[in-house]
Tab-separated table of C-alpha atoms in Angstrom:
chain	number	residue	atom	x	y	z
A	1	UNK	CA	2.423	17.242	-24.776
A	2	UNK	CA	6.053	17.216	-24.840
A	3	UNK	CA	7.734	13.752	-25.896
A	4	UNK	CA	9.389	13.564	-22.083
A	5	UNK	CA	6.239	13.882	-20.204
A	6	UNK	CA	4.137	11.203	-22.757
A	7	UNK	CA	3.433	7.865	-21.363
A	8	UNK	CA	5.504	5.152	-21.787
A	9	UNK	CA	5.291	1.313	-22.227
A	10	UNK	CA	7.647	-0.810	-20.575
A	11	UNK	CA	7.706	-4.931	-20.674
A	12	UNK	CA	7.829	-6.620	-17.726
A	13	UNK	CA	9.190	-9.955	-19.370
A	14	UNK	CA	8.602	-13.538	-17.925
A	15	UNK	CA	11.924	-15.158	-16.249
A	16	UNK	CA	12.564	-18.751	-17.543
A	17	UNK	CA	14.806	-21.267	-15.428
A	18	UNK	CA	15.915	-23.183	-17.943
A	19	UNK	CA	17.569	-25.019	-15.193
A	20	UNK	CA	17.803	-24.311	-11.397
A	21	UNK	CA	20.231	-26.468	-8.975
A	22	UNK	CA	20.282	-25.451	-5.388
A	23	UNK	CA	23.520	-25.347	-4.637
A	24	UNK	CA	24.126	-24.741	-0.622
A	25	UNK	CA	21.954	-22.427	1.703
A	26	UNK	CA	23.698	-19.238	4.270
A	27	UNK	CA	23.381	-18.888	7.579
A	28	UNK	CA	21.237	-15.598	6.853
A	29	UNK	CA	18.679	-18.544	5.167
A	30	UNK	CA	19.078	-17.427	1.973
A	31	UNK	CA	19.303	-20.297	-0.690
A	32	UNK	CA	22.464	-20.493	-3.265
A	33	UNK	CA	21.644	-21.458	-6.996
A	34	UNK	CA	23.161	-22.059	-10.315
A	35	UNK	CA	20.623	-21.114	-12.912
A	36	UNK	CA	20.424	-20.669	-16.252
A	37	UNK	CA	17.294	-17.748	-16.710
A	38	UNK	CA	16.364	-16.601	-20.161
A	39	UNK	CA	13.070	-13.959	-20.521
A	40	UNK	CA	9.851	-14.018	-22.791
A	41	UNK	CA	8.547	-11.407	-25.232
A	42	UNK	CA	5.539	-11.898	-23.609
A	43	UNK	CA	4.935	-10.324	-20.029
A	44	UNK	CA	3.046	-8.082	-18.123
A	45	UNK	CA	2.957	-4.362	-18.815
A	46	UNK	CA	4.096	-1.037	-17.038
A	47	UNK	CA	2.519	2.274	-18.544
A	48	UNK	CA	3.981	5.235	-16.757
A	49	UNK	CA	3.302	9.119	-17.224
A	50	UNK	CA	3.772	12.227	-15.204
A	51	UNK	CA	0.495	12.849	-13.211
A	52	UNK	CA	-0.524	15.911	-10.607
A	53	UNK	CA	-0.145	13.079	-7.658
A	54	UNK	CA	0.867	9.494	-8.011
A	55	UNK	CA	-1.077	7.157	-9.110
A	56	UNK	CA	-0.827	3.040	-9.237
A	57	UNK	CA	-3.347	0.692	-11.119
A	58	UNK	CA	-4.149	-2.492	-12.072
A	59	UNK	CA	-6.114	-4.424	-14.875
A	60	UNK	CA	-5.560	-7.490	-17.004
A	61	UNK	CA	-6.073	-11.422	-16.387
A	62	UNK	CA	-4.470	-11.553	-13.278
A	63	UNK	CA	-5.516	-8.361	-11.897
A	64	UNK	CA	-7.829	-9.424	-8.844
A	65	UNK	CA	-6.096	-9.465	-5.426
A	66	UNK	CA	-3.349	-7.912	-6.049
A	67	UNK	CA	-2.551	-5.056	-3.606
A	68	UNK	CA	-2.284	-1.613	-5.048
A	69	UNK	CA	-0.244	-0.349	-1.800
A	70	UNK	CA	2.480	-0.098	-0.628
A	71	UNK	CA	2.809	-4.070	-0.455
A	72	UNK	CA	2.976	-4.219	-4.108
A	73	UNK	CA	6.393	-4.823	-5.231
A	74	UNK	CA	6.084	-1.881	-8.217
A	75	UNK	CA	5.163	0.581	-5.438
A	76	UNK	CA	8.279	-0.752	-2.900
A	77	UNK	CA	10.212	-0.037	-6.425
A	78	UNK	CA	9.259	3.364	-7.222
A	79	UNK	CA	9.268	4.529	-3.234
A	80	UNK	CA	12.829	3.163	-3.011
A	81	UNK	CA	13.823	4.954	-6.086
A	82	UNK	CA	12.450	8.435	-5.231
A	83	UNK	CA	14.415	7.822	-1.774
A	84	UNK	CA	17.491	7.334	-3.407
A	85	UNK	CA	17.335	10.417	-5.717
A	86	UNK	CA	15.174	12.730	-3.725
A	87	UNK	CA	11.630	14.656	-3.741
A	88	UNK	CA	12.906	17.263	-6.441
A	89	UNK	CA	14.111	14.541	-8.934
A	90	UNK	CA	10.866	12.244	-8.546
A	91	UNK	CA	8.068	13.856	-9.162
A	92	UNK	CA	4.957	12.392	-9.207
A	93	UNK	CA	3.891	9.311	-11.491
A	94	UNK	CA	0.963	7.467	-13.064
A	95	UNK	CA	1.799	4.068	-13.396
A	96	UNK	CA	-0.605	1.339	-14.438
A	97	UNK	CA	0.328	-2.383	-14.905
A	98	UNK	CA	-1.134	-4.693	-17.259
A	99	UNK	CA	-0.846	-8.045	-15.507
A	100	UNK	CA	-1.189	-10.699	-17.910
A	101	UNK	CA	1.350	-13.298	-16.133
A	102	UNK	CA	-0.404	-15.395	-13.592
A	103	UNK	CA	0.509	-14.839	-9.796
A	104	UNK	CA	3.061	-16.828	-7.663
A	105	UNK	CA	3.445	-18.802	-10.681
A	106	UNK	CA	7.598	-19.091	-10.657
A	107	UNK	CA	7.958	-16.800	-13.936
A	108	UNK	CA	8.969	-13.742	-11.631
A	109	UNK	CA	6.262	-11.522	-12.212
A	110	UNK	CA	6.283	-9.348	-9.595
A	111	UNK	CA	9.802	-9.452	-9.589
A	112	UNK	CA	9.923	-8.183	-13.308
A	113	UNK	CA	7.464	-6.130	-12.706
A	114	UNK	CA	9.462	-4.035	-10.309
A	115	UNK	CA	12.644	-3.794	-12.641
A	116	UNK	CA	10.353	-2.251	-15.182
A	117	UNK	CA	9.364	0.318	-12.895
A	118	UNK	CA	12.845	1.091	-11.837
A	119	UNK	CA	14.530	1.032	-15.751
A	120	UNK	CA	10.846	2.837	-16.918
A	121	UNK	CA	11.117	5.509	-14.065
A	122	UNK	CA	14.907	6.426	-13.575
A	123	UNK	CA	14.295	7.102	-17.380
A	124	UNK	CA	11.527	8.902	-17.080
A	125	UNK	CA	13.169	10.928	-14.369
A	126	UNK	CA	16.451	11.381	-16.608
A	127	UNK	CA	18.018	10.326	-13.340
A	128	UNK	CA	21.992	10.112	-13.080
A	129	UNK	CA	22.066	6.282	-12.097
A	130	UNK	CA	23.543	3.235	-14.013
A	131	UNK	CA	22.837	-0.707	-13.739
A	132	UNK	CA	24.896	-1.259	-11.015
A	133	UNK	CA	22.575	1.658	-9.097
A	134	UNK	CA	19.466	-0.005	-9.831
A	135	UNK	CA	20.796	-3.393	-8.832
A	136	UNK	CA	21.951	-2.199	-5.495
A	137	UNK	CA	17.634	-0.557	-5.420
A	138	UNK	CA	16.336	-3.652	-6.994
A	139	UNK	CA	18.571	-6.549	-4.649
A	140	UNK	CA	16.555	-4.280	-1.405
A	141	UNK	CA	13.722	-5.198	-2.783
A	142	UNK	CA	13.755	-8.960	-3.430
A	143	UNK	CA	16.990	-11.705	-5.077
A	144	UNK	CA	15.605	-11.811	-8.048
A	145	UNK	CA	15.477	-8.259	-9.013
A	146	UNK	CA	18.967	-7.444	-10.122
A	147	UNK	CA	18.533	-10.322	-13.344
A	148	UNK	CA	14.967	-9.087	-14.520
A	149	UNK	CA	16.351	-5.908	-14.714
A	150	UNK	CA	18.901	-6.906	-16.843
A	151	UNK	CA	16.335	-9.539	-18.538
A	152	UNK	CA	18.785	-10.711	-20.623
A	153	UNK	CA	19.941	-14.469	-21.104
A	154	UNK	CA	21.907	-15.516	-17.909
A	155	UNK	CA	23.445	-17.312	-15.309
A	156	UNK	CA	22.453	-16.436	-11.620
A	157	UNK	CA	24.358	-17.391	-9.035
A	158	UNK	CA	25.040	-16.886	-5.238
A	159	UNK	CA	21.227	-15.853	-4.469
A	160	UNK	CA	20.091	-14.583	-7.924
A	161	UNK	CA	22.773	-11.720	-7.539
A	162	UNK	CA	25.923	-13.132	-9.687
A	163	UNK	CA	24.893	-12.793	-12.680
A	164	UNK	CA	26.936	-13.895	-16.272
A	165	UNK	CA	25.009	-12.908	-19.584
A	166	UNK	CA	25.224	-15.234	-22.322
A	167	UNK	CA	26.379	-13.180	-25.128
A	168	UNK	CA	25.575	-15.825	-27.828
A	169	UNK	CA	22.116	-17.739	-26.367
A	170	UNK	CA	19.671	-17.936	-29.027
A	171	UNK	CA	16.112	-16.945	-28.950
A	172	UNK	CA	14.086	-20.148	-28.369
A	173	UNK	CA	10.460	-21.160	-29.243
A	174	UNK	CA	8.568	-21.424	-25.637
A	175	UNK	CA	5.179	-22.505	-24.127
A	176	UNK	CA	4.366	-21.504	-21.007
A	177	UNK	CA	1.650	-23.506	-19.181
A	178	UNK	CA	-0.300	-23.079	-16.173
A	179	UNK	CA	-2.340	-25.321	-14.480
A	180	UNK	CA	-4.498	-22.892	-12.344
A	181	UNK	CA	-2.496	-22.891	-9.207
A	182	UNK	CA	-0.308	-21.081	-7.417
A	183	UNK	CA	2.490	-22.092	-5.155
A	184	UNK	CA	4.858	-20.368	-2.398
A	185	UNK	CA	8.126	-20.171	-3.177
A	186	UNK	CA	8.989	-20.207	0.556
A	187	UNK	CA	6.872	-23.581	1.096
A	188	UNK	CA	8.729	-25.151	-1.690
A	189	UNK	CA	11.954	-24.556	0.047
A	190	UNK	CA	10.844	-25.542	3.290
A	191	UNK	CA	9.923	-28.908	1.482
A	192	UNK	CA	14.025	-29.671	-0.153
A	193	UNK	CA	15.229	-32.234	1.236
A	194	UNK	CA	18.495	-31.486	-0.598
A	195	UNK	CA	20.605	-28.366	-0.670
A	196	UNK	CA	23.737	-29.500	-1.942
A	197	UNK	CA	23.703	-29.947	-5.851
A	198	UNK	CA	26.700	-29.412	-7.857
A	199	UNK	CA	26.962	-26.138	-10.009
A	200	UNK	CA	25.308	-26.824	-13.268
A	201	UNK	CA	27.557	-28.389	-16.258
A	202	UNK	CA	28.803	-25.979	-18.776
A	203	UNK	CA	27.085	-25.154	-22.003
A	204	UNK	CA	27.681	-27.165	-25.100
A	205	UNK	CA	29.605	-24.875	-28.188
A	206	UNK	CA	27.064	-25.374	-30.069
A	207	UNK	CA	23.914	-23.260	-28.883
A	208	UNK	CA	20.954	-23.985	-31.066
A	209	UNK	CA	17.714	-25.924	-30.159
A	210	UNK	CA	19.504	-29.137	-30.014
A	211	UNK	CA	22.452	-27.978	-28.330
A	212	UNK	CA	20.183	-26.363	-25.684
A	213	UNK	CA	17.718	-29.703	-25.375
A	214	UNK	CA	20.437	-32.022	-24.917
A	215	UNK	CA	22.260	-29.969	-22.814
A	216	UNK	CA	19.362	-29.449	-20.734
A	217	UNK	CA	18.494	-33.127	-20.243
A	218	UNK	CA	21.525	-33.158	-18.090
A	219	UNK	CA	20.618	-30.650	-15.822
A	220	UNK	CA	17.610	-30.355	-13.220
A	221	UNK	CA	15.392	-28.221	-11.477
A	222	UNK	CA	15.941	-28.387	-8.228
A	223	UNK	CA	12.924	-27.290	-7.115
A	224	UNK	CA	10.363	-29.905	-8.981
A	225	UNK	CA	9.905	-32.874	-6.444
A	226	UNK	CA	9.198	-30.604	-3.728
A	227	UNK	CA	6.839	-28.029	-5.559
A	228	UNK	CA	4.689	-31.229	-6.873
A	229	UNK	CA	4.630	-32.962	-3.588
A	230	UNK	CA	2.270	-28.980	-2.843
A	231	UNK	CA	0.583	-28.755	-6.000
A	232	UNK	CA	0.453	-32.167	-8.264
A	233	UNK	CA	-1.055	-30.161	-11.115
A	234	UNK	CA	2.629	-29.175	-11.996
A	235	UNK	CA	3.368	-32.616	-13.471
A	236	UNK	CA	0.020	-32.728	-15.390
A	237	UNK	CA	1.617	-29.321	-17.471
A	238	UNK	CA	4.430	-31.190	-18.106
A	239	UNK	CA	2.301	-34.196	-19.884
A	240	UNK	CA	0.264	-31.849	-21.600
A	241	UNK	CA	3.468	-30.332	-23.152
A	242	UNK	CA	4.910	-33.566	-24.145
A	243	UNK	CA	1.860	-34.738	-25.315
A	244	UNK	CA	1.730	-31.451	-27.620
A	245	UNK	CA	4.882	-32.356	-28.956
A	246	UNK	CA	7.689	-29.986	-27.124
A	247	UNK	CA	10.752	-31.361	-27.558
A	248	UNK	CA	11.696	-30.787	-23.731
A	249	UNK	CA	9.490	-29.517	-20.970
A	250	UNK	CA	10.139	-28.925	-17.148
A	251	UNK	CA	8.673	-26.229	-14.547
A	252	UNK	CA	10.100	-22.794	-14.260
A	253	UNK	CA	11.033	-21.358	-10.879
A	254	UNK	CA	9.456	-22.647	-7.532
A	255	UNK	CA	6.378	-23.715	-9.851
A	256	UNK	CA	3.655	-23.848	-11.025
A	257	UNK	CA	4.325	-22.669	-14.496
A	258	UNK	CA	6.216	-24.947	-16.891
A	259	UNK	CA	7.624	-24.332	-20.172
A	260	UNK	CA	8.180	-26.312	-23.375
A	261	UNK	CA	10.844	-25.966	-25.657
A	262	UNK	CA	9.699	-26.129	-29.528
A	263	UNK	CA	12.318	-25.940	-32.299
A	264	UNK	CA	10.085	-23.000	-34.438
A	265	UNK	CA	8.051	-20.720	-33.338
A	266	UNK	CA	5.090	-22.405	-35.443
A	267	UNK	CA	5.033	-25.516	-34.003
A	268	UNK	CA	4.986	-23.568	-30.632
A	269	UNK	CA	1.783	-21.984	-31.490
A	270	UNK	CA	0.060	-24.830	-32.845
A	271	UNK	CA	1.034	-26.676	-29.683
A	272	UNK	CA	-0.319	-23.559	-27.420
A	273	UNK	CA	-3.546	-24.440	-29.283
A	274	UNK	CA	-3.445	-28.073	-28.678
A	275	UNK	CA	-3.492	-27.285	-25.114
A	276	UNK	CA	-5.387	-24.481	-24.588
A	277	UNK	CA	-8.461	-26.799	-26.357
A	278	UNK	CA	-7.918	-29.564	-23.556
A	279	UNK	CA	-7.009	-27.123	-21.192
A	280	UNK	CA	-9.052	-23.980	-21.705
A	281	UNK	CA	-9.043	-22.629	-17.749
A	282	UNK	CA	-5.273	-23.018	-18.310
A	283	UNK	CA	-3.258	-20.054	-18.833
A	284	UNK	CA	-1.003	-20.840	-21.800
A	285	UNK	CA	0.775	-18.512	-23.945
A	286	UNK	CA	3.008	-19.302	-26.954
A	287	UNK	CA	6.406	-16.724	-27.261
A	288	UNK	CA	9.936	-16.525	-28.029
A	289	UNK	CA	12.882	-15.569	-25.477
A	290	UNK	CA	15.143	-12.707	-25.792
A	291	UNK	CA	18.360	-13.239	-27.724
A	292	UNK	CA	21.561	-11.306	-25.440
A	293	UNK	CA	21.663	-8.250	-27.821
């Protein structure tokens, strides 16, 4: 088999909000945030190979219910794709995700899951289309696709489609904890009863761990009070990552998932396995974000 038509592996990262203020909503409905995002080495995963007709699969953890149509968001990606580059350029494509993230979780999975479609099959295809191309695809598809395609550290604004990178951010030492629930993002912002925060501060000069923790103490998410008020279980992940020792902890996204900031990656593990042993329904998962280069 030549090296173009092998399969390849593509990581569909975990998003992070580090910190998320809601910042004003348009008339279209469509929220306005500040938000610092960073992304995990540890995601779901997009295989993808030439095949006779296409093909779209699922396995993994989180596998069950998810829809393997045309309602799944890696399907919308690689439909929108081949209709922006034509028949001839697109041809058919195996594609089976690994889905290790849990669902509706505020980590962006399907979200990220969709950007690695689009980066995995434009290069696949050896198609003629940059970034900006693939944002234009990606923002069609959902507000949160044009940052997990870049997956990079970040600031989002306007509705996820402003983005800044953060050339210097440092890798951090994460745990991600789930309590077993889901929640919907659009029933968490029915629920704000605010929707005029200020932009979030700026970041401190020095960016280590205790740059980042302190300047995070003085920032929010926006989104907590009202995605408890639907699923208490988020605040019980947050005492079970204090009570492991993370050194800050809040939820990601619209919830449920919440992350804990650890100064080494050590400690990080050791805490995963503190709470993963008093929590072992949980989904937990120790990893390390993505540095800018």
């Amino acid at each position: 088999m030549e090296p173009e038509a092998a399969a390849r592996t593509w990581l569909a990262p975990a998003k992070i909000n580090l910190a998320l203020h809601v910042t004003g909503r348009r008339d279209d409905g469509y929220h306005l945030l500040d938000s610092l995002a960073v992304f995990t080495r540890f995601g779901d995963r997009l295989e993808i190979e030439p095949a006779e007709r296409d093909e779209f699969h699922i396995a993994g953890r989180y596998a069950a219910g998810l829809p393997t149509d045309g309602d799944n968001l890696v399907v919308k990606a690689r439909d929108a794709l081949r209709r922006q580059a034509g028949a001839r350029q697109t041809p058919p494509v195996a594609i089976r995700l690994e889905k290790n993230l849990p669902i509706a979780s505020g980590v962006g999975g399907g979200s990220s899951d969709a950007a690695a479609a689009l980066n995995g099959l434009a290069r696949l295809w050896n198609l003629d289309v940059d970034q900006a191309g693939l944002a234009r695809i990606g923002l069609s598809l959902g507000a949160d696709l044009p940052m997990c395609l870049k997956a990079k550290p970040l600031i989002a604004r306007g509705i996820g489609d402003e983005l800044s990178p953060l050339a210097d951010f440092p890798a951090l030492a994460l745990v991600l904890v789930n309590p077993g629930v889901t929640v919907s993002t659009p029933d968490v912002f029915k629920a704000l009863t605010r929707r005029d925060s200020e932009a979030l501060p700026a970041l401190p000069k020095r960016l280590d761990f205790h740059g980042v923790r302190n300047w995070l103490e003085t920032t929010r998410n926006d989104l907590d009070e009202a995605s408890r008020s639907i699923q208490p279980a988020v605040g019980e992940a947050i005492k079970a990552l204090n009570k492991a020792g993370a050194g800050f902890a809040r939820m990601s996204g619209s919830g449920a998932t919440c992350f804990g900031l650890f100064e080494t990656g050590n400690v990080a593990k050791r805490a995963a396995i503190e709470i993963r042993g008093r929590h072992p329904d949980w989904f937990v998962a120790a990893t390390r974000s993505m540095e800018a280069g």
